[in-house]
Protein backbone atom coordinates (compact mmCIF):
# COMPACT_ATOMS: atom_id res chain seq x y z
CA UNK A 1 0.00 0.00 0.00
CA UNK A 2 1.35 3.40 -1.05
CA UNK A 3 0.66 6.36 1.23
CA UNK A 4 0.47 9.87 -0.17
CA UNK A 5 2.23 11.86 2.54
CA UNK A 6 0.80 15.19 1.35
CA UNK A 7 -2.78 13.94 1.48
CA UNK A 8 -2.16 12.41 4.91
CA UNK A 9 -0.65 15.64 6.20
CA UNK A 10 -3.55 17.74 4.90
CA UNK A 11 -6.07 15.35 6.44
CA UNK A 12 -4.23 15.42 9.77
CA UNK A 13 -3.94 19.22 9.75
CA UNK A 14 -7.67 19.63 9.08
CA UNK A 15 -8.58 17.18 11.83
CA UNK A 16 -6.28 18.80 14.39
CA UNK A 17 -7.30 22.33 13.45
CA UNK A 18 -10.97 21.43 13.91
CA UNK A 19 -10.19 20.52 17.55
CA UNK A 20 -8.71 23.94 18.36
CA UNK A 21 -10.86 27.06 18.31
CA UNK A 22 -10.22 30.65 19.35
CA UNK A 23 -12.94 32.87 20.82
CA UNK A 24 -12.80 36.52 21.79
CA UNK A 25 -13.44 36.95 25.52
CA UNK A 26 -12.83 40.67 25.82
CA UNK A 27 -10.65 43.38 24.34
CA UNK A 28 -7.13 41.96 24.08
CA UNK A 29 -8.10 38.57 25.50
CA UNK A 30 -8.86 35.42 23.49
CA UNK A 31 -9.94 32.00 24.79
CA UNK A 32 -8.39 28.89 23.23
CA UNK A 33 -10.56 25.76 23.18
CA UNK A 34 -8.59 22.51 22.88
CA UNK A 35 -9.34 18.80 23.43
CA UNK A 36 -6.98 18.77 26.44
CA UNK A 37 -8.70 17.80 29.71
CA UNK A 38 -7.85 16.97 33.33
CA UNK A 39 -8.55 13.41 34.57
CA UNK A 40 -11.91 14.58 35.96
CA UNK A 41 -12.97 15.76 32.50
CA UNK A 42 -12.57 19.51 33.05
CA UNK A 43 -11.08 21.26 30.05
CA UNK A 44 -7.75 23.07 30.24
CA UNK A 45 -8.33 26.81 30.38
CA UNK A 46 -6.00 28.50 27.87
CA UNK A 47 -6.04 32.15 26.88
CA UNK A 48 -4.14 34.50 24.63
CA UNK A 49 -3.35 37.97 25.91
CA UNK A 50 -2.36 40.50 23.27
CA UNK A 51 0.67 42.30 24.68
CA UNK A 52 2.40 45.51 23.54
CA UNK A 53 4.57 45.15 20.45
CA UNK A 54 2.48 42.34 19.00
CA UNK A 55 3.59 39.78 21.57
CA UNK A 56 1.07 37.03 22.34
CA UNK A 57 1.07 35.71 25.90
CA UNK A 58 -0.37 32.21 26.11
CA UNK A 59 -1.59 31.67 29.69
CA UNK A 60 -3.84 29.52 31.85
CA UNK A 61 -4.62 32.59 34.02
CA UNK A 62 -3.98 30.54 37.16
CA UNK A 63 -6.65 27.94 36.43
CA UNK A 64 -4.36 24.88 36.53
CA UNK A 65 -3.06 25.35 40.07
CA UNK A 66 -6.49 26.49 41.26
CA UNK A 67 -8.08 23.37 39.77
CA UNK A 68 -5.53 21.08 41.40
CA UNK A 69 -5.80 22.86 44.76
CA UNK A 70 -9.37 21.62 45.20
CA UNK A 71 -8.07 18.17 46.16
CA UNK A 72 -4.34 18.61 46.68
CA UNK A 73 -1.87 20.69 48.67
CA UNK A 74 -0.35 22.92 46.00
CA UNK A 75 2.36 24.07 48.43
CA UNK A 76 3.88 20.59 47.99
CA UNK A 77 4.90 21.59 44.47
CA UNK A 78 7.42 23.99 46.00
CA UNK A 79 9.01 21.42 48.32
CA UNK A 80 11.22 18.37 48.06
CA UNK A 81 10.98 16.02 45.12
CA UNK A 82 7.74 17.50 43.81
CA UNK A 83 9.29 20.97 43.81
CA UNK A 84 12.27 19.76 41.80
CA UNK A 85 10.01 17.98 39.30
CA UNK A 86 7.76 21.03 39.03
CA UNK A 87 10.72 23.28 38.21
CA UNK A 88 12.04 20.71 35.72
CA UNK A 89 8.70 20.59 33.90
CA UNK A 90 8.61 24.37 33.56
CA UNK A 91 12.20 24.48 32.36
CA UNK A 92 11.79 21.72 29.77
CA UNK A 93 8.66 23.31 28.28
CA UNK A 94 9.89 26.93 28.56
CA UNK A 95 6.88 27.77 30.72
CA UNK A 96 7.09 30.62 33.20
CA UNK A 97 4.97 31.19 36.29
CA UNK A 98 3.64 34.62 37.20
CA UNK A 99 1.48 34.92 40.34
CA UNK A 100 0.26 31.34 39.95
CA UNK A 101 -0.38 31.61 36.20
CA UNK A 102 1.50 29.39 33.77
CA UNK A 103 2.42 31.19 30.56
CA UNK A 104 4.54 31.27 27.43
CA UNK A 105 5.28 34.43 25.46
CA UNK A 106 4.74 33.59 21.82
CA UNK A 107 4.23 34.95 18.32
CA UNK A 108 1.61 34.20 15.70
CA UNK A 109 4.11 31.95 13.91
CA UNK A 110 4.95 29.99 17.08
CA UNK A 111 1.49 29.96 18.63
CA UNK A 112 0.43 26.49 17.50
CA UNK A 113 3.58 24.83 18.85
CA UNK A 114 3.36 26.82 22.09
CA UNK A 115 -0.26 25.77 22.67
CA UNK A 116 0.89 22.16 22.61
CA UNK A 117 3.88 22.95 24.85
CA UNK A 118 1.71 24.63 27.46
CA UNK A 119 -0.74 21.73 27.25
CA UNK A 120 2.13 19.31 27.77
CA UNK A 121 3.31 21.28 30.81
CA UNK A 122 -0.17 21.31 32.36
CA UNK A 123 -0.52 17.56 31.84
CA UNK A 124 2.85 16.88 33.47
CA UNK A 125 2.09 19.20 36.40
CA UNK A 126 -1.28 17.54 36.88
CA UNK A 127 0.46 14.16 36.98
CA UNK A 128 2.49 15.32 39.99
CA UNK A 129 -0.65 15.01 42.10
CA UNK A 130 -0.63 11.25 41.56
CA UNK A 131 2.68 10.99 43.41
CA UNK A 132 0.73 11.02 46.65
CA UNK A 133 -0.92 7.79 45.65
CA UNK A 134 1.91 5.97 43.94
CA UNK A 135 4.58 7.46 46.20
CA UNK A 136 7.86 6.91 44.45
CA UNK A 137 10.56 6.31 47.03
CA UNK A 138 12.02 9.82 47.23
CA UNK A 139 8.61 11.45 47.52
CA UNK A 140 7.55 8.96 50.19
CA UNK A 141 10.43 10.08 52.40
CA UNK A 142 9.51 13.74 51.87
CA UNK A 143 5.96 12.97 52.94
CA UNK A 144 7.12 10.93 55.93
CA UNK A 145 9.29 13.79 57.17
CA UNK A 146 6.43 16.28 56.78
CA UNK A 147 4.00 14.00 58.61
CA UNK A 148 6.47 13.41 61.43
CA UNK A 149 7.20 17.08 62.05
CA UNK A 150 3.51 17.90 62.10
CA UNK A 151 3.31 15.78 65.25
CA UNK A 152 6.73 15.91 66.92
CA UNK A 153 8.86 19.04 67.50
CA UNK A 154 12.05 19.02 65.43
CA UNK A 155 14.28 19.33 68.51
CA UNK A 156 13.05 15.92 69.71
CA UNK A 157 14.04 14.15 66.49
CA UNK A 158 17.37 12.93 65.08
CA UNK A 159 17.56 11.85 61.45
CA UNK A 160 19.74 8.94 60.27
CA UNK A 161 20.50 7.93 63.83
CA UNK A 162 23.16 5.32 64.66
CA UNK A 163 22.83 3.17 67.76
CA UNK A 164 26.39 3.05 69.07
CA UNK A 165 25.73 0.15 71.43
CA UNK A 166 26.40 -2.45 68.76
CA UNK A 167 29.21 -3.29 66.37
CA UNK A 168 29.25 -1.74 62.89
CA UNK A 169 26.49 0.70 63.82
CA UNK A 170 26.92 2.59 60.54
CA UNK A 171 25.66 -0.50 58.70
CA UNK A 172 22.31 -0.28 60.49
CA UNK A 173 21.03 3.32 60.24
CA UNK A 174 17.73 4.28 61.83
CA UNK A 175 15.62 6.70 59.79
CA UNK A 176 14.50 8.72 62.83
CA UNK A 177 15.30 8.65 66.55
CA UNK A 178 12.49 10.28 68.51
CA UNK A 179 12.53 11.13 72.20
CA UNK A 180 10.04 8.74 73.77
CA UNK A 181 7.87 8.74 76.87
CA UNK A 182 9.43 5.55 78.26
CA UNK A 183 12.05 4.58 75.68
CA UNK A 184 13.46 6.09 72.49
CA UNK A 185 11.27 5.59 69.44
CA UNK A 186 12.97 4.32 66.29
CA UNK A 187 10.88 5.21 63.26
CA UNK A 188 11.44 3.63 59.86
CA UNK A 189 9.87 4.47 56.52
CA UNK A 190 9.21 1.51 54.23
CA UNK A 191 8.45 2.45 50.61
CA UNK A 192 8.89 -1.06 49.26
CA UNK A 193 10.12 -4.62 49.62
CA UNK A 194 13.86 -3.88 49.64
CA UNK A 195 13.53 -1.47 52.55
CA UNK A 196 11.29 -3.95 54.40
CA UNK A 197 14.07 -6.54 54.24
CA UNK A 198 16.65 -3.99 55.37
CA UNK A 199 14.55 -2.87 58.33
CA UNK A 200 14.01 -6.49 59.37
CA UNK A 201 17.78 -6.97 59.54
CA UNK A 202 18.32 -3.70 61.42
CA UNK A 203 15.68 -4.54 64.02
CA UNK A 204 17.07 -8.04 64.48
CA UNK A 205 20.54 -6.60 65.20
CA UNK A 206 19.11 -4.03 67.61
CA UNK A 207 17.27 -6.75 69.51
CA UNK A 208 20.39 -8.91 69.70
CA UNK A 209 22.27 -5.92 71.10
CA UNK A 210 19.60 -5.60 73.81
CA UNK A 211 18.85 -2.04 72.72
CA UNK A 212 16.03 -0.35 74.60
CA UNK A 213 13.60 1.18 72.11
CA UNK A 214 10.13 1.07 70.61
CA UNK A 215 9.76 0.83 66.86
CA UNK A 216 7.25 2.41 64.52
CA UNK A 217 7.19 1.28 60.90
CA UNK A 218 5.42 3.42 58.32
CA UNK A 219 4.66 1.85 54.95
CA UNK A 220 4.00 3.42 51.61
CA UNK A 221 1.58 0.56 50.95
CA UNK A 222 1.68 -2.33 53.39
CA UNK A 223 -0.66 -4.43 51.24
CA UNK A 224 1.88 -4.50 48.40
CA UNK A 225 4.46 -6.45 50.42
CA UNK A 226 4.72 -10.24 50.07
CA UNK A 227 3.19 -11.99 53.07
CA UNK A 228 6.45 -13.72 54.00
CA UNK A 229 8.36 -10.41 54.14
CA UNK A 230 5.61 -8.81 56.19
CA UNK A 231 5.50 -11.76 58.59
CA UNK A 232 9.24 -11.53 59.29
CA UNK A 233 8.93 -7.81 59.87
CA UNK A 234 5.96 -8.27 62.18
CA UNK A 235 7.99 -10.62 64.38
CA UNK A 236 10.62 -7.98 65.20
CA UNK A 237 8.58 -4.75 65.25
CA UNK A 238 6.25 -3.03 67.71
CA UNK A 239 3.91 -0.73 65.80
CA UNK A 240 2.99 -0.60 62.12
CA UNK A 241 1.14 2.02 60.09
CA UNK A 242 -0.16 0.69 56.79
CA UNK A 243 0.17 3.91 54.81
CA UNK A 244 0.93 7.59 55.23
CA UNK A 245 -2.60 8.19 54.01
CA UNK A 246 -3.70 6.84 57.42
CA UNK A 247 -2.84 10.20 58.94
CA UNK A 248 -5.05 9.93 62.03
CA UNK A 249 -3.56 6.51 62.89
CA UNK A 250 -0.05 7.86 62.41
CA UNK A 251 -0.71 10.78 64.74
CA UNK A 252 -2.50 8.69 67.38
CA UNK A 253 0.19 6.01 67.58
CA UNK A 254 3.05 8.49 67.53
CA UNK A 255 1.50 10.65 70.26
CA UNK A 256 1.25 7.58 72.52
CA UNK A 257 4.96 6.83 72.28
CA UNK A 258 6.71 10.18 71.67
CA UNK A 259 7.59 12.79 74.28
CA UNK A 260 5.96 15.87 72.77
CA UNK A 261 6.58 18.41 75.57
mmCIF file of C-alpha atoms in Angstrom, residues 21 47 93 102 146 161 210 225-226 231 240:
data_model
loop_
_atom_site.group_PDB
_atom_site.id
_atom_site.type_symbol
_atom_site.label_atom_id
_atom_site.label_comp_id
_atom_site.label_asym_id
_atom_site.label_seq_id
_atom_site.Cartn_x
_atom_site.Cartn_y
_atom_site.Cartn_z
ATOM 1 C CA UNK A 21 -10.859 27.056 18.315
ATOM 2 C CA UNK A 47 -6.040 32.147 26.882
ATOM 3 C CA UNK A 93 8.662 23.307 28.281
ATOM 4 C CA UNK A 102 1.502 29.388 33.766
ATOM 5 C CA UNK A 146 6.435 16.276 56.779
ATOM 6 C CA UNK A 161 20.501 7.929 63.834
ATOM 7 C CA UNK A 210 19.602 -5.597 73.809
ATOM 8 C CA UNK A 225 4.456 -6.454 50.421
ATOM 9 C CA UNK A 226 4.721 -10.244 50.070
ATOM 10 C CA UNK A 231 5.500 -11.761 58.592
ATOM 11 C CA UNK A 240 2.988 -0.600 62.115
#
